[in-house]
C-alpha positions as a LaTeX table, in Angstrom:
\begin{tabular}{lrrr}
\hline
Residue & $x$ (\AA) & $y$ (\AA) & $z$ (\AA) \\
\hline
Unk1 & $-11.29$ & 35.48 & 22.29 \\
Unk2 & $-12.42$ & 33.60 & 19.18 \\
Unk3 & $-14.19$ & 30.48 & 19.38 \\
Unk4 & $-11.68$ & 27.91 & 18.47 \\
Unk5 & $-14.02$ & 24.75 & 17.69 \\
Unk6 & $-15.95$ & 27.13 & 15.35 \\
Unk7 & $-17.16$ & 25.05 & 12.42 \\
Unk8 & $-16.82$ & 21.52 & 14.52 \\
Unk9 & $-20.35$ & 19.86 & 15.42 \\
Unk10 & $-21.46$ & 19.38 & 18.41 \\
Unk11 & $-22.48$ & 15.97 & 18.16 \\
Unk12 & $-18.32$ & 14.46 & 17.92 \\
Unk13 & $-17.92$ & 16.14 & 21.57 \\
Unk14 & $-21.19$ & 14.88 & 22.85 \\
Unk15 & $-20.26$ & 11.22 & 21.24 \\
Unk16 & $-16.85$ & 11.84 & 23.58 \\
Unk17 & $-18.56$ & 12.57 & 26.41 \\
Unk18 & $-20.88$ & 9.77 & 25.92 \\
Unk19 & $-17.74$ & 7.03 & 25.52 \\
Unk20 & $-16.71$ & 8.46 & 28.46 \\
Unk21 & $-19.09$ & 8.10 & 30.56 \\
Unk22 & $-20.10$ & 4.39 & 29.73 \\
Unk23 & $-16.90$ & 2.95 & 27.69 \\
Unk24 & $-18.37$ & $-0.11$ & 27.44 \\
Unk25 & $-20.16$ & 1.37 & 24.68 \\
Unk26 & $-17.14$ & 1.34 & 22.63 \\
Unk27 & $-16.90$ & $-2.84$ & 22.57 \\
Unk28 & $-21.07$ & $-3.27$ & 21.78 \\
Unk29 & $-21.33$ & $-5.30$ & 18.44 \\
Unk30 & $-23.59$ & $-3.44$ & 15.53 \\
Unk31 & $-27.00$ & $-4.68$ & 14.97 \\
Unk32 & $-27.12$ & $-7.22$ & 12.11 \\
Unk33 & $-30.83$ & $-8.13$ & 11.13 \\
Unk34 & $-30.35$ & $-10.12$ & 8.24 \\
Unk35 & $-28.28$ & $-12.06$ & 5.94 \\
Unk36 & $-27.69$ & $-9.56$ & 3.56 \\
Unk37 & $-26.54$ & $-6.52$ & 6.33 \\
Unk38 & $-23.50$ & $-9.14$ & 7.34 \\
Unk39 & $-22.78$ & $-10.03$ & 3.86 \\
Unk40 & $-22.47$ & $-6.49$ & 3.14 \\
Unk41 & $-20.36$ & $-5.48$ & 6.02 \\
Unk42 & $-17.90$ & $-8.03$ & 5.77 \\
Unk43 & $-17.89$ & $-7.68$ & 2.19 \\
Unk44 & $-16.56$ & $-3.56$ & 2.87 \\
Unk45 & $-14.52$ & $-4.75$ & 5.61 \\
Unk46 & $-12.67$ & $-7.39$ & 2.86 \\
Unk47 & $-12.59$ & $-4.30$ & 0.33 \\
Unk48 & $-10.50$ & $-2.46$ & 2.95 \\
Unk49 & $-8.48$ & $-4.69$ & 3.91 \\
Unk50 & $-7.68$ & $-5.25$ & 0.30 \\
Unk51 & $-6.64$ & $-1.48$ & $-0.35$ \\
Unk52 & $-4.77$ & $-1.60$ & 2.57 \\
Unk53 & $-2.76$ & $-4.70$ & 1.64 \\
Unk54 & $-2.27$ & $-3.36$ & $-1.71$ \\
Unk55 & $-0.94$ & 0.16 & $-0.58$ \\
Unk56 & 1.52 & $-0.88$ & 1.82 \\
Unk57 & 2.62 & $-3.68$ & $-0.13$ \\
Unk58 & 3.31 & $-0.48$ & $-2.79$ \\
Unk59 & 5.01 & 1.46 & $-0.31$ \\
Unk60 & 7.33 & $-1.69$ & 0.64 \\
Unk61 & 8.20 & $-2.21$ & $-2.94$ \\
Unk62 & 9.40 & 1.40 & $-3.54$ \\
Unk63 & 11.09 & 1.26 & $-0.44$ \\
Unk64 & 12.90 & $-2.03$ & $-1.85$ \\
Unk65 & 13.65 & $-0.34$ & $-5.37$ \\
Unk66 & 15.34 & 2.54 & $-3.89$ \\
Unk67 & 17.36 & 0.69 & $-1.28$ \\
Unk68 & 18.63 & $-2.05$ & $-4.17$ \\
Unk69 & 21.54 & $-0.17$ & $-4.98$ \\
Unk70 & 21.58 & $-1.92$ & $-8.55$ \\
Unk71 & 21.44 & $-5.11$ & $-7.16$ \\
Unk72 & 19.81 & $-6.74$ & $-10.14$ \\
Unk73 & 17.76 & $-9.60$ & $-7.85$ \\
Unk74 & 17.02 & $-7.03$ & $-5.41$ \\
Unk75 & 15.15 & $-4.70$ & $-8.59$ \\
Unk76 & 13.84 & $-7.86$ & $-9.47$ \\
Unk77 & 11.98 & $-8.76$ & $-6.01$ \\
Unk78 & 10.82 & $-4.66$ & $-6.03$ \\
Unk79 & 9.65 & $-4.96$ & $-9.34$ \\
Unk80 & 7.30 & $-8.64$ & $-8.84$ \\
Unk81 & 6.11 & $-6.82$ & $-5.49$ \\
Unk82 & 5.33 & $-3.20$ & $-7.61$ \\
Unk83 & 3.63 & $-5.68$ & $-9.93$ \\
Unk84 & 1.54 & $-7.79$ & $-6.87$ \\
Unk85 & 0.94 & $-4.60$ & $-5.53$ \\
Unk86 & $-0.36$ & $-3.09$ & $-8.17$ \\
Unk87 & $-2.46$ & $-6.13$ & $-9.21$ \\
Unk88 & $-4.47$ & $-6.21$ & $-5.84$ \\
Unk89 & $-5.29$ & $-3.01$ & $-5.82$ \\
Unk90 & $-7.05$ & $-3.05$ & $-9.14$ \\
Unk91 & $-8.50$ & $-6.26$ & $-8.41$ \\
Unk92 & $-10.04$ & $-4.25$ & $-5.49$ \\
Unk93 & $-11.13$ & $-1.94$ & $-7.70$ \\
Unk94 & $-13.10$ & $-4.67$ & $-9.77$ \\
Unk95 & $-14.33$ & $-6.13$ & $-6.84$ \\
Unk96 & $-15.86$ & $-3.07$ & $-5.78$ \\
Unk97 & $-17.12$ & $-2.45$ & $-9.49$ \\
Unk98 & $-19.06$ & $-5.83$ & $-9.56$ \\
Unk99 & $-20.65$ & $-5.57$ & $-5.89$ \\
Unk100 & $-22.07$ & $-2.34$ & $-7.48$ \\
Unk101 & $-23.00$ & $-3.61$ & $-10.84$ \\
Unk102 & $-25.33$ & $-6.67$ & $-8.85$ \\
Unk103 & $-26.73$ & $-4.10$ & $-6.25$ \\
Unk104 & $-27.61$ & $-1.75$ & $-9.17$ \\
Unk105 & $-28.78$ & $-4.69$ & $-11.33$ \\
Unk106 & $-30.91$ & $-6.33$ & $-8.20$ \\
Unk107 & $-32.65$ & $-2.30$ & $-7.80$ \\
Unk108 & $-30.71$ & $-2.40$ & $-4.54$ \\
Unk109 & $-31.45$ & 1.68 & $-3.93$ \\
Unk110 & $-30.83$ & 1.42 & 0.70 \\
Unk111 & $-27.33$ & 3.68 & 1.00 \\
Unk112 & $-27.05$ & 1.50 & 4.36 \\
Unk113 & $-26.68$ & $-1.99$ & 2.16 \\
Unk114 & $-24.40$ & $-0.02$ & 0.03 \\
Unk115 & $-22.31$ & 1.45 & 2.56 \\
Unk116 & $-22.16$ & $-1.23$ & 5.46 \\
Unk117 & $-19.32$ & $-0.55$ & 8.09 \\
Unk118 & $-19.31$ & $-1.96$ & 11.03 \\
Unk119 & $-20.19$ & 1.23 & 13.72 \\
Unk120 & $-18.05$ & 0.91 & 16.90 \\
Unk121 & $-14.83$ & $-0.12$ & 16.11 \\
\hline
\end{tabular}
């Protein structure tokens, strides 16, 4: 019989076993040594929540233009959300752009500052 978890580490079944066994583990908060560590986590966390926003706000005003039957109020609502939508995500984008144009400028060169997500949740 062929090993079916061939090609899966080891270390996301021994992270299971480890919640597991002390799920309190799951609710610890991350370690946050300094100022810039929480301004970069909450600053990804904000980035996220942007997309997210942006997407399904998308995906609401497609959902809106199909269902309008003509309506021309109703294509007009779709329309100003497709627009919103579309506006937040790119301002996102920029937002993203600039954190990486100061960390770049500063020398910033620590994947961890760049990169800062919260671990447990």
């Amino acid at each position: 019989m062929a090993n079916i978890f061939k090609g899966y580490e080891e270390s996301t079944f021994n992270e299971l076993e480890e919640l597991v066994a002390n799920p309190n583990k799951l609710f610890t908060i991350p370690a946050i040594d300094s100022v810039s560590d929480l301004l970069g986590m909450v600053a990804n966390i904000v980035f996220g929540i942007g997309f997210a926003f942006g997407f399904i706000g998308l995906a609401v005003s497609f959902v809106k233009l199909t269902t309008s039957r003509g309506d021309a109020k109703a294509v007009d609502t779709a329309k100003n959300g497709l627009t919103w939508s579309v506006l937040a995500i790119l301002v996102t984008i920029f937002a993203i752009a600039i954190k990486y144009i100061f960390l770049d400028l500063a020398g910033v060169k620590d994947k961890d500052l760049l990169n800062a997500l919260p671990e447990n949740i």
